[in-house]
């Protein structure tokens, strides 16, 4: 709420420039001391006597209103007193003795009634209209509040504080587009203040633009601010937020740090600056700079739920699981309805090996949102890992049944519906932009390219749902599989040696089709997957679950599979661990595990790059050998060479048709928009 000052501001009070206090503004300014006739002196004396009489009457009315059990019933006397005469200091006394005490007592109705009478009697004082607007806003009388604020703004159109009040009230009333329109119409005040280095509070202009989705306009204001001349922490915080929302991450970091150096410090600024470091996203940003900001913010506001959540999540993603517990637990206790925070707390408990408590937290989360698929699946894994298999089985059965009920009767019907559902694909814009920059076909229409990418996203998730929820009709989905003989011929000589094979893939293409293909071919295989071990589908025995096993258990299961001569399939770019290592690929941070390369080196088994893709309406596969270790080659040197080959082949795949992108999970998870900063 913009603070509507009760006191008169210089130049806007009762007293006009050059008029002495206590003298009526209508009194003559021309008389010189000692001059004038006796008649003039007599007139002045009569006027002074009348003014004193009117003031006495007004004070009696004010006293009566203040002493009344129902001030509203006495309020007409105030209007009558002012209608008969307006004493020189009447306006000031009404505000001081009547309005101000009512406001301090929280008695807004009589304060509003008194101000209504005051602005009728003295209509040219912007401060009175502004104060009335504030009180009307507090009582949510938005139409009247906005009308009074507009009146104040019309009286003093060059007063930034009054124009800011007009914008603020519209925001509070939920009239966001109207607020942005007023902000745009009065933008000259902001620009003038900036040119004159006046340090004006422009936060409400930035807020109006951001709320209306006009982030570029908000960021333009922020980018032109001098951090050494900011008027307060509120402007500094809003400026960092505006820059961040417009994708000017580097500038947001620079401005926030400069504002702190200039002496502006508050929990909100620390929060926004910490988020800017996370958005910039280098390892040092994530593990050092952001944490430092959140810790400093909590020192200022130790019960700030948002700060606690951000601090806990950042610790969790830095691999400091036990340290993350305290802030996340406190946040959950302060705000038990925050789902995301409770989910993070459950993950911190899991990776701190407190499996029972993690399962309890997930159950509490699922009870609040029983239809949320993300919580359903995570709760099943948590219950299974806690050894509560019966509960996990019952929930998994219910989970599969609910999803199955939403599927069409046949797989062909489901395929036919995909075109109608393209706009429902939840793909962030940054992923489209990044993938578009990697395309090989530079002649394709962007809109058509995006439609195909959405189709590829939706059909892979359909394959997953069909495999897991329609076990008795799974053969219907197998009709999308193309020629499998090539895959069989490829793996036959590798498996003939009696050793396992490491198959490295990524979250691209129709990845769930691989399970069906290997099952049809009868190739002995194991897949790392997030499906819990209690899954009951025909392919479940081929899964090594990362959902309810520790990393050590998963690693042992992988080594056993390779030792038994199995094909071991791993999505190198995916990891359940929130602190999974990352590397840079084509300008983006992507999750990457060197586990596969090290296994291939340690066990001396062959490794293969695999990527499923669509060709003539059917699923086919890219299968290419990855480097073998050279005699005596160091494990780390081999892992680097292997990584380079893996990413080269992945890059080739991403340059291909857009339906083979998938655009969820794995390499897509941490994709950020390009930084739009123009650093000073």
XYZ file of C-alpha atoms in Angstrom:
680
model
C 0.000 0.000 0.000
C 1.375 3.386 -0.904
C 1.611 5.410 2.310
C -0.797 8.311 2.051
C 0.720 11.014 4.259
C -1.614 12.717 6.710
C 0.554 15.829 7.078
C 0.505 18.607 4.511
C 3.426 18.708 2.100
C 5.184 22.025 1.346
C 3.298 23.893 -1.299
C 0.153 21.803 -0.895
C -1.142 22.817 2.514
C -3.626 25.404 3.550
C -1.086 28.200 3.642
C -0.287 29.713 0.252
C 3.223 30.991 -0.576
C 3.777 34.398 1.026
C 0.801 34.122 3.395
C 1.549 34.083 7.080
C 0.172 31.254 9.208
C -3.175 32.114 10.708
C -4.053 34.552 7.929
C -6.807 33.669 5.496
C -5.595 32.933 1.960
C -8.236 35.419 0.797
C -6.737 38.243 2.861
C -5.241 41.104 0.882
C -1.527 40.808 0.194
C -1.232 44.444 -0.903
C -1.590 46.316 2.386
C 1.605 47.789 3.766
C 2.266 48.003 7.529
C 0.634 51.076 8.948
C -1.242 51.891 5.777
C -4.962 51.903 5.107
C -7.996 53.790 6.291
C -9.908 53.347 9.524
C -12.648 51.634 7.519
C -10.141 49.095 6.257
C -8.986 48.425 9.788
C -12.500 47.956 10.916
C -13.214 45.463 8.128
C -10.093 43.483 8.978
C -11.090 43.364 12.614
C -14.565 42.181 11.759
C -13.156 39.464 9.499
C -10.782 38.269 12.215
C -13.643 38.138 14.707
C -15.803 36.165 12.272
C -12.962 33.763 11.600
C -12.427 33.197 15.312
C -16.137 32.576 15.788
C -16.197 30.084 12.911
C -13.156 28.285 14.285
C -14.709 28.024 17.726
C -17.863 26.572 16.204
C -15.813 24.116 14.160
C -13.854 22.979 17.199
C -17.121 22.414 19.072
C -18.365 20.222 16.201
C -15.088 18.263 16.129
C -15.318 17.721 19.877
C -18.907 16.522 19.569
C -18.047 14.077 16.793
C -15.082 12.676 18.710
C -17.195 12.221 21.815
C -20.179 10.649 20.074
C -20.959 6.955 20.405
C -21.807 6.988 16.712
C -19.548 9.580 15.020
C -21.320 9.061 11.706
C -24.566 10.485 13.067
C -22.811 13.698 14.079
C -20.862 14.070 10.833
C -23.528 16.209 9.022
C -22.770 18.954 11.582
C -19.234 19.155 10.189
C -20.523 19.688 6.646
C -22.938 22.347 7.905
C -20.214 24.178 9.827
C -17.981 24.325 6.766
C -20.856 25.375 4.550
C -21.490 28.412 6.755
C -17.858 29.480 7.132
C -14.409 28.106 6.494
C -11.993 29.282 9.157
C -8.452 29.925 8.020
C -6.970 26.851 9.685
C -10.102 24.729 9.553
C -8.758 22.163 7.109
C -5.631 21.625 9.176
C -7.564 21.247 12.420
C -10.023 18.765 10.918
C -7.131 16.570 9.806
C -5.230 16.978 13.072
C -8.072 16.634 15.569
C -10.561 14.448 13.731
C -9.180 12.439 10.830
C -5.801 11.563 12.287
C -7.136 10.186 15.618
C -9.740 8.068 13.814
C -7.051 6.611 11.531
C -4.783 5.809 14.480
C -7.677 4.024 16.170
C -8.461 2.053 13.022
C -11.855 3.721 12.755
C -11.739 4.115 8.998
C -15.445 4.742 8.374
C -15.684 8.051 10.293
C -12.243 9.064 8.989
C -13.477 8.513 5.418
C -16.697 10.381 6.144
C -14.743 13.359 7.523
C -12.394 13.370 4.539
C -15.347 13.220 2.127
C -16.614 16.453 3.677
C -13.129 17.965 3.727
C -12.417 17.398 0.011
C -15.795 18.855 -0.872
C -15.003 21.976 1.110
C -11.358 22.254 0.014
C -11.274 20.475 -3.370
C -7.894 21.719 -4.587
C -5.634 19.945 -2.083
C -4.110 16.828 -3.636
C -2.932 15.437 -0.298
C -6.489 15.209 1.035
C -7.664 13.279 -2.027
C -4.610 11.056 -1.757
C -5.260 10.302 1.904
C -8.919 9.578 1.203
C -7.881 7.251 -1.615
C -5.611 5.396 0.791
C -8.345 4.849 3.362
C -10.820 3.777 0.700
C -8.197 1.317 -0.555
C -7.746 -0.108 2.927
C -11.457 -0.783 3.064
C -11.399 -2.169 -0.510
C -13.710 0.462 -1.947
C -11.703 0.336 -5.126
C -13.792 2.429 -7.491
C -13.948 5.357 -5.085
C -10.308 4.936 -4.076
C -9.098 5.046 -7.669
C -11.323 8.050 -8.447
C -9.838 9.994 -5.526
C -6.284 9.039 -6.498
C -6.982 10.183 -10.057
C -8.287 13.495 -8.747
C -5.100 13.981 -6.745
C -3.035 13.133 -9.799
C -4.948 15.605 -11.928
C -4.299 18.396 -9.407
C -0.548 17.726 -9.439
C 0.207 15.804 -12.640
C 3.975 16.148 -12.202
C 4.058 14.646 -8.700
C 5.538 11.152 -9.075
C 4.261 10.045 -5.667
C 0.663 10.802 -6.666
C 0.952 9.030 -10.010
C 2.539 6.099 -8.200
C -0.470 5.964 -5.888
C -2.772 5.758 -8.921
C -0.793 2.765 -10.220
C -0.568 1.080 -6.813
C -4.296 1.234 -6.124
C -5.082 -0.290 -9.488
C -2.675 -3.139 -8.766
C -4.263 -3.717 -5.389
C -7.684 -3.771 -7.010
C -6.507 -6.418 -9.474
C -6.792 -4.039 -12.438
C -3.384 -4.943 -13.769
C -3.808 -3.852 -17.385
C -5.187 -0.498 -16.241
C -2.237 -0.076 -13.855
C 0.216 -0.776 -16.655
C -1.584 1.737 -18.885
C -1.250 4.462 -16.232
C 2.404 3.509 -15.715
C 3.026 3.827 -19.448
C 1.194 7.156 -19.657
C 3.260 8.612 -16.794
C 6.583 7.078 -17.810
C 7.942 10.550 -18.493
C 8.057 11.160 -14.738
C 10.310 8.135 -14.320
C 12.560 9.204 -17.161
C 12.722 12.761 -15.824
C 13.688 11.561 -12.372
C 16.350 9.367 -13.907
C 17.814 12.218 -15.962
C 17.882 14.484 -12.935
C 19.366 11.729 -10.724
C 16.677 12.421 -8.155
C 16.555 8.838 -6.892
C 12.779 8.671 -7.238
C 10.950 5.530 -6.105
C 10.086 3.901 -9.419
C 9.342 0.454 -7.995
C 5.595 0.655 -8.610
C 6.145 1.402 -12.316
C 8.332 -1.695 -12.659
C 5.839 -3.794 -10.680
C 2.911 -2.724 -12.863
C 4.765 -3.670 -16.035
C 5.881 -7.024 -14.605
C 2.417 -7.935 -13.381
C 1.064 -7.190 -16.854
C 3.716 -9.322 -18.509
C 5.532 -6.305 -19.931
C 8.877 -7.443 -18.571
C 10.935 -5.627 -21.188
C 9.455 -2.265 -20.173
C 10.141 -2.956 -16.498
C 13.680 -4.033 -17.299
C 14.326 -0.884 -19.332
C 13.581 1.187 -16.238
C 15.774 -1.045 -14.084
C 18.721 -1.142 -16.479
C 18.946 2.664 -16.552
C 19.107 3.043 -12.761
C 22.307 4.148 -11.066
C 22.886 1.720 -8.173
C 24.714 4.454 -6.273
C 21.615 6.698 -6.316
C 18.802 4.257 -5.544
C 16.373 5.741 -3.001
C 15.753 2.560 -1.010
C 15.977 -1.233 -0.843
C 12.531 -1.624 -2.400
C 13.636 -0.071 -5.670
C 16.837 -2.127 -5.660
C 14.894 -5.352 -5.143
C 12.301 -4.559 -7.780
C 15.006 -3.641 -10.273
C 16.807 -6.964 -9.802
C 13.500 -8.799 -10.184
C 12.627 -6.891 -13.351
C 15.979 -7.636 -14.955
C 15.753 -11.282 -13.964
C 12.257 -11.716 -15.364
C 13.377 -10.204 -18.660
C 16.277 -12.635 -18.906
C 18.981 -10.032 -18.235
C 20.629 -12.288 -15.702
C 24.125 -10.838 -15.770
C 22.805 -7.308 -15.345
C 20.585 -8.451 -12.467
C 23.624 -9.897 -10.679
C 25.641 -6.735 -11.330
C 22.909 -4.367 -10.145
C 22.065 -6.412 -7.051
C 25.701 -6.641 -5.966
C 26.208 -2.924 -6.642
C 23.102 -2.036 -4.608
C 24.472 -4.015 -1.666
C 27.791 -2.203 -1.987
C 25.889 1.099 -1.945
C 24.422 0.205 1.447
C 21.014 -1.127 0.421
C 20.347 -4.387 2.215
C 17.194 -6.310 3.017
C 15.944 -9.890 2.917
C 13.986 -9.326 -0.299
C 17.048 -7.993 -2.142
C 19.142 -10.924 -0.920
C 16.428 -13.298 -2.131
C 16.299 -11.798 -5.608
C 20.075 -11.610 -5.939
C 20.416 -15.232 -4.817
C 17.907 -16.260 -7.463
C 19.876 -14.304 -10.051
C 23.010 -16.268 -9.166
C 21.061 -19.528 -9.490
C 19.767 -18.429 -12.871
C 23.267 -17.581 -14.068
C 24.031 -21.094 -12.967
C 27.767 -21.680 -12.857
C 28.895 -24.195 -10.269
C 30.300 -21.399 -8.113
C 27.061 -19.428 -8.510
C 24.985 -22.399 -7.375
C 27.194 -23.684 -4.596
C 28.763 -20.496 -3.222
C 27.278 -17.161 -4.277
C 23.566 -18.049 -4.117
C 23.977 -19.771 -0.761
C 25.791 -16.749 0.644
C 22.882 -14.487 -0.357
C 20.248 -16.752 1.138
C 22.205 -17.104 4.377
C 22.588 -13.322 4.635
C 18.874 -12.901 3.943
C 17.939 -15.345 6.686
C 20.105 -13.422 9.134
C 17.807 -10.464 8.442
C 14.537 -12.450 8.257
C 14.988 -15.856 9.950
C 11.345 -16.906 9.460
C 10.990 -15.905 5.818
C 9.454 -19.032 4.278
C 10.587 -18.248 0.751
C 14.168 -17.728 1.861
C 14.117 -20.889 3.954
C 12.814 -22.887 0.998
C 15.362 -21.456 -1.412
C 18.209 -21.969 1.024
C 17.189 -25.577 1.671
C 16.695 -26.368 -2.006
C 20.062 -24.856 -2.934
C 21.810 -26.889 -0.241
C 20.019 -29.994 -1.489
C 21.099 -29.420 -5.091
C 24.634 -28.778 -3.890
C 24.684 -32.272 -2.366
C 24.581 -30.989 1.232
C 21.598 -33.140 2.126
C 21.800 -33.052 5.916
C 22.391 -29.299 5.966
C 19.252 -28.866 3.829
C 17.045 -30.567 6.399
C 16.825 -27.752 8.967
C 15.723 -24.882 6.690
C 13.304 -27.096 4.749
C 11.788 -28.508 7.932
C 11.320 -25.007 9.344
C 9.710 -23.851 6.099
C 7.297 -26.802 6.146
C 6.364 -26.078 9.762
C 5.744 -22.400 9.002
C 3.830 -23.057 5.764
C 2.513 -26.651 5.775
C 0.488 -26.149 2.585
C 3.504 -25.415 0.367
C 3.703 -28.580 -1.726
C 7.001 -27.921 -3.476
C 8.790 -27.223 -0.197
C 7.473 -30.379 1.425
C 8.549 -32.362 -1.632
C 12.060 -30.929 -1.316
C 12.103 -31.778 2.377
C 11.141 -35.368 1.561
C 14.011 -35.587 -0.946
C 16.466 -34.219 1.602
C 15.268 -36.857 4.069
C 15.678 -39.575 1.459
C 19.243 -38.614 0.586
C 20.007 -38.331 4.300
C 18.839 -41.976 4.495
C 15.848 -41.165 6.716
C 13.577 -43.284 4.548
C 10.658 -43.694 6.943
C 10.293 -39.970 7.535
C 10.680 -39.296 3.810
C 7.800 -41.682 3.104
C 5.642 -39.978 5.755
C 6.259 -36.565 4.214
C 5.372 -37.853 0.754
C 2.171 -39.433 2.045
C 1.184 -36.136 3.664
C 1.858 -34.417 0.349
C -0.214 -36.931 -1.592
C -3.115 -36.598 0.835
C -3.294 -32.881 0.004
C -3.019 -33.430 -3.771
C -4.125 -37.002 -4.478
C -4.389 -36.508 -8.253
C -0.928 -35.087 -8.840
C 1.024 -37.691 -10.836
C 4.412 -36.394 -9.700
C 3.553 -36.926 -6.041
C 1.939 -40.293 -6.713
C 5.049 -41.715 -8.305
C 7.437 -40.198 -5.757
C 5.335 -41.523 -2.868
C 5.373 -45.040 -4.306
C 9.161 -44.934 -4.507
C 9.492 -43.502 -0.981
C 7.206 -46.174 0.519
C 9.054 -48.914 -1.318
C 12.446 -47.642 -0.175
C 11.163 -47.444 3.412
C 10.240 -51.131 3.238
C 6.501 -50.467 3.259
C 5.904 -52.687 0.230
C 2.207 -53.366 0.814
C 1.396 -49.652 0.897
C 3.546 -49.085 -2.184
C 1.816 -51.924 -4.084
C -1.657 -50.638 -3.217
C -0.806 -47.099 -4.249
C 0.873 -48.230 -7.471
C -2.184 -50.256 -8.436
C -4.425 -47.232 -7.845
C -1.990 -44.939 -9.679
C -1.927 -47.154 -12.784
C -5.706 -47.591 -12.752
C -6.316 -43.834 -12.631
C -3.977 -43.147 -15.517
C -5.354 -46.052 -17.510
C -8.899 -44.751 -17.129
C -7.884 -41.545 -18.910
C -6.529 -43.374 -21.968
C -8.682 -44.079 -25.046
C -9.888 -47.608 -25.703
C -7.268 -48.369 -28.339
C -3.743 -47.209 -29.068
C -4.823 -46.061 -32.536
C -7.450 -43.808 -30.971
C -4.808 -42.393 -28.660
C -2.548 -41.690 -31.631
C -5.359 -39.982 -33.486
C -5.977 -37.656 -30.526
C -2.401 -36.402 -30.382
C -2.945 -33.755 -33.046
C -5.762 -32.270 -30.978
C -3.568 -32.150 -27.892
C -0.442 -30.528 -29.310
C -0.976 -27.264 -27.433
C -1.087 -29.149 -24.123
C 2.554 -30.240 -24.365
C 4.200 -28.488 -21.378
C 7.450 -27.488 -23.063
C 9.227 -24.337 -21.828
C 10.003 -21.765 -24.500
C 13.737 -21.864 -23.712
C 13.892 -25.504 -24.808
C 12.325 -24.682 -28.155
C 14.784 -21.841 -28.674
C 17.820 -23.950 -27.824
C 16.727 -26.891 -29.977
C 15.918 -24.525 -32.858
C 19.493 -23.236 -32.717
C 20.770 -26.833 -33.126
C 18.605 -27.826 -36.099
C 20.199 -29.048 -39.298
C 17.407 -28.029 -41.666
C 17.537 -24.240 -41.837
C 14.687 -24.015 -44.366
C 11.931 -25.509 -42.203
C 9.100 -23.256 -41.003
C 9.384 -22.524 -37.270
C 5.677 -23.089 -36.521
C 5.642 -26.445 -38.321
C 8.899 -27.418 -36.633
C 7.361 -26.698 -33.210
C 4.239 -28.716 -33.990
C 6.370 -31.736 -34.847
C 8.447 -31.274 -31.703
C 5.267 -31.187 -29.605
C 4.031 -34.348 -31.302
C 7.307 -36.115 -30.496
C 7.003 -35.082 -26.860
C 3.426 -36.283 -26.498
C 3.824 -39.612 -28.259
C 6.739 -40.718 -26.110
C 4.724 -40.062 -22.970
C 1.817 -41.926 -24.545
C 4.078 -44.931 -25.118
C 5.061 -44.857 -21.452
C 1.444 -44.662 -20.280
C 0.430 -47.500 -22.601
C 3.268 -49.753 -21.460
C 2.549 -49.188 -17.794
C -1.241 -48.904 -17.769
C -2.432 -51.160 -20.591
C -0.404 -54.306 -20.064
C -3.063 -56.465 -21.721
C -3.008 -54.289 -24.862
C 0.700 -53.574 -25.108
C 0.946 -55.304 -28.489
C -1.124 -52.455 -29.972
C 1.725 -50.030 -29.221
C 4.257 -52.401 -30.764
C 2.838 -51.617 -34.190
C 4.938 -48.428 -34.191
C 8.149 -50.461 -34.134
C 10.022 -50.659 -37.406
C 12.488 -53.291 -38.609
C 14.110 -54.894 -35.557
C 16.430 -57.166 -37.473
C 19.085 -54.503 -37.721
C 19.212 -54.188 -33.935
C 19.463 -57.936 -33.540
C 22.294 -58.113 -36.074
C 24.102 -55.267 -34.377
C 24.089 -56.793 -30.890
C 24.627 -60.441 -31.866
C 28.425 -60.296 -32.298
C 28.841 -58.112 -29.219
C 26.931 -60.541 -27.022
C 28.586 -63.582 -28.598
C 31.759 -62.738 -26.714
C 29.917 -63.523 -23.480
C 30.396 -60.059 -22.075
C 27.869 -57.366 -21.340
C 27.403 -54.226 -23.396
C 27.016 -50.662 -22.126
C 24.341 -48.828 -24.128
C 24.418 -45.048 -23.652
C 21.321 -43.080 -24.589
C 19.689 -39.752 -23.733
C 16.235 -38.308 -23.169
C 15.548 -37.971 -26.870
C 13.159 -39.544 -29.358
C 10.616 -42.253 -28.489
C 12.868 -43.575 -25.717
C 10.232 -45.864 -24.189
C 10.031 -47.811 -27.448
C 13.403 -49.344 -26.577
C 11.873 -51.465 -23.844
C 9.372 -52.943 -26.274
C 12.023 -53.597 -28.909
C 14.425 -55.469 -26.641
C 11.551 -57.460 -25.162
C 10.456 -58.541 -28.647
C 14.004 -59.416 -29.666
C 14.602 -61.390 -26.511
C 17.928 -59.652 -25.941
C 18.876 -59.982 -22.251
C 18.870 -56.410 -21.009
C 18.602 -54.162 -17.986
C 17.478 -50.532 -18.025
C 18.111 -47.855 -15.438
C 14.724 -46.259 -14.838
C 12.747 -44.241 -12.320
C 10.001 -46.893 -12.202
C 9.777 -48.368 -8.687
C 10.766 -51.993 -8.175
C 7.165 -52.911 -7.326
C 6.052 -52.231 -10.938
C 4.165 -55.278 -12.187
C 4.357 -54.984 -15.979
C 6.029 -57.629 -18.133
C 9.106 -55.463 -18.607
C 9.514 -54.712 -14.865
C 12.140 -57.430 -14.289
C 14.356 -55.670 -16.837
C 14.435 -52.456 -14.773
C 17.040 -51.275 -12.292
C 15.099 -48.747 -10.270
C 16.657 -45.450 -9.238
C 13.416 -44.477 -7.485
C 13.713 -46.659 -4.412
C 17.338 -47.772 -4.311
C 20.461 -46.005 -3.158
C 23.144 -45.016 -5.629
C 25.369 -47.779 -4.250
C 22.630 -50.375 -4.793
C 22.062 -49.152 -8.350
C 25.783 -49.293 -9.132
C 26.055 -52.875 -7.838
C 23.032 -53.947 -9.888
C 24.618 -52.442 -13.025
C 27.906 -54.252 -12.471
C 26.084 -57.533 -11.882
C 24.108 -57.087 -15.113
C 27.246 -56.507 -17.167
C 28.994 -59.393 -15.448
C 26.097 -61.629 -16.439
C 26.364 -60.667 -20.107
C 23.399 -58.308 -20.262
C 22.922 -55.228 -22.384
C 22.846 -52.393 -19.847
C 20.977 -49.289 -21.039
C 21.591 -45.963 -19.305
C 20.373 -42.469 -20.082
C 23.656 -40.663 -19.467
C 21.908 -37.314 -19.177
C 19.443 -38.355 -16.487
C 19.844 -38.762 -12.743
C 17.421 -38.926 -9.831
C 19.974 -37.328 -7.537
C 19.261 -33.580 -7.163
C 23.010 -32.956 -6.902
C 23.892 -34.900 -10.056
C 27.016 -33.571 -11.784
C 26.663 -31.318 -14.815
C 28.763 -30.404 -17.790
C 28.496 -27.871 -20.609
C 27.011 -29.006 -23.913
C 26.235 -26.599 -26.746
C 26.111 -23.617 -24.405
C 23.853 -25.241 -21.799
C 24.424 -26.956 -18.472
C 23.342 -30.586 -18.801
C 23.360 -33.472 -16.369
C 26.071 -35.918 -17.299
C 27.325 -39.052 -15.550
C 30.702 -40.585 -16.345
C 29.558 -43.812 -14.688
C 28.971 -45.620 -18.000
C 32.391 -44.722 -19.391
C 34.123 -45.826 -16.203
C 32.237 -49.132 -16.180
C 33.207 -49.799 -19.793
C 36.839 -49.065 -18.939
C 36.885 -51.077 -15.721
C 35.185 -54.172 -17.120
C 36.594 -53.946 -20.638
C 33.139 -54.222 -22.223
C 32.040 -52.562 -25.483
C 29.864 -49.477 -25.383
C 27.261 -48.234 -27.846
C 25.498 -44.948 -28.530
C 21.767 -45.551 -28.958
C 19.025 -43.092 -29.937
C 15.501 -44.054 -31.034
C 13.959 -41.981 -33.819
C 10.968 -41.817 -36.132
C 11.321 -42.779 -39.758
C 8.330 -43.112 -42.109
C 5.943 -43.334 -39.163
C 7.834 -46.122 -37.381
C 10.485 -46.268 -34.710
C 13.988 -47.057 -35.833
C 17.327 -46.682 -34.069
C 20.686 -45.053 -34.327
C 23.279 -47.545 -33.081
C 26.949 -46.588 -33.221
C 29.984 -47.916 -31.419
C 31.606 -45.651 -28.851
C 35.382 -45.707 -28.327
C 37.051 -48.735 -26.798
C 39.799 -48.222 -24.251
C 43.314 -48.255 -25.677
C 45.897 -50.553 -24.074
C 47.150 -48.909 -20.899
C 44.855 -45.884 -21.285
C 44.130 -44.037 -18.070
C 40.493 -44.221 -16.921
C 40.058 -40.442 -16.825
C 41.615 -39.931 -20.247
C 39.353 -42.621 -21.656
C 36.293 -41.098 -19.972
C 37.041 -37.718 -21.577
C 37.444 -39.264 -25.033
C 34.280 -41.316 -24.535
C 32.323 -38.230 -23.426
C 33.398 -36.288 -26.501
C 32.272 -39.115 -28.813
C 28.949 -39.455 -26.969
C 28.158 -35.751 -27.299
C 29.171 -35.677 -30.957
C 26.611 -38.356 -31.736
C 23.990 -36.714 -29.553
C 24.579 -33.426 -31.368
C 23.955 -35.155 -34.702
C 20.685 -36.543 -33.398
C 19.490 -33.144 -32.148
C 20.125 -31.635 -35.585
C 17.625 -34.068 -37.093
C 13.824 -34.008 -37.410
C 12.063 -32.224 -34.510
C 9.799 -35.184 -33.683
C 12.931 -36.915 -32.379
C 13.743 -34.307 -29.734
C 11.346 -35.302 -26.906
C 12.110 -32.115 -24.965
C 11.653 -33.361 -21.405
C 13.997 -34.735 -18.774
C 17.708 -35.281 -19.089
C 19.519 -32.732 -21.249
C 16.409 -30.561 -21.320
C 15.999 -30.187 -17.567
C 18.395 -27.274 -16.974
C 18.035 -25.435 -20.284
C 17.996 -21.682 -19.705
C 17.123 -18.811 -22.041
C 20.071 -16.918 -23.450
C 21.203 -14.091 -21.171
C 19.873 -10.856 -22.650
C 22.167 -8.638 -20.592
C 24.144 -5.757 -21.963
C 26.557 -5.347 -19.106
C 27.964 -1.877 -18.423
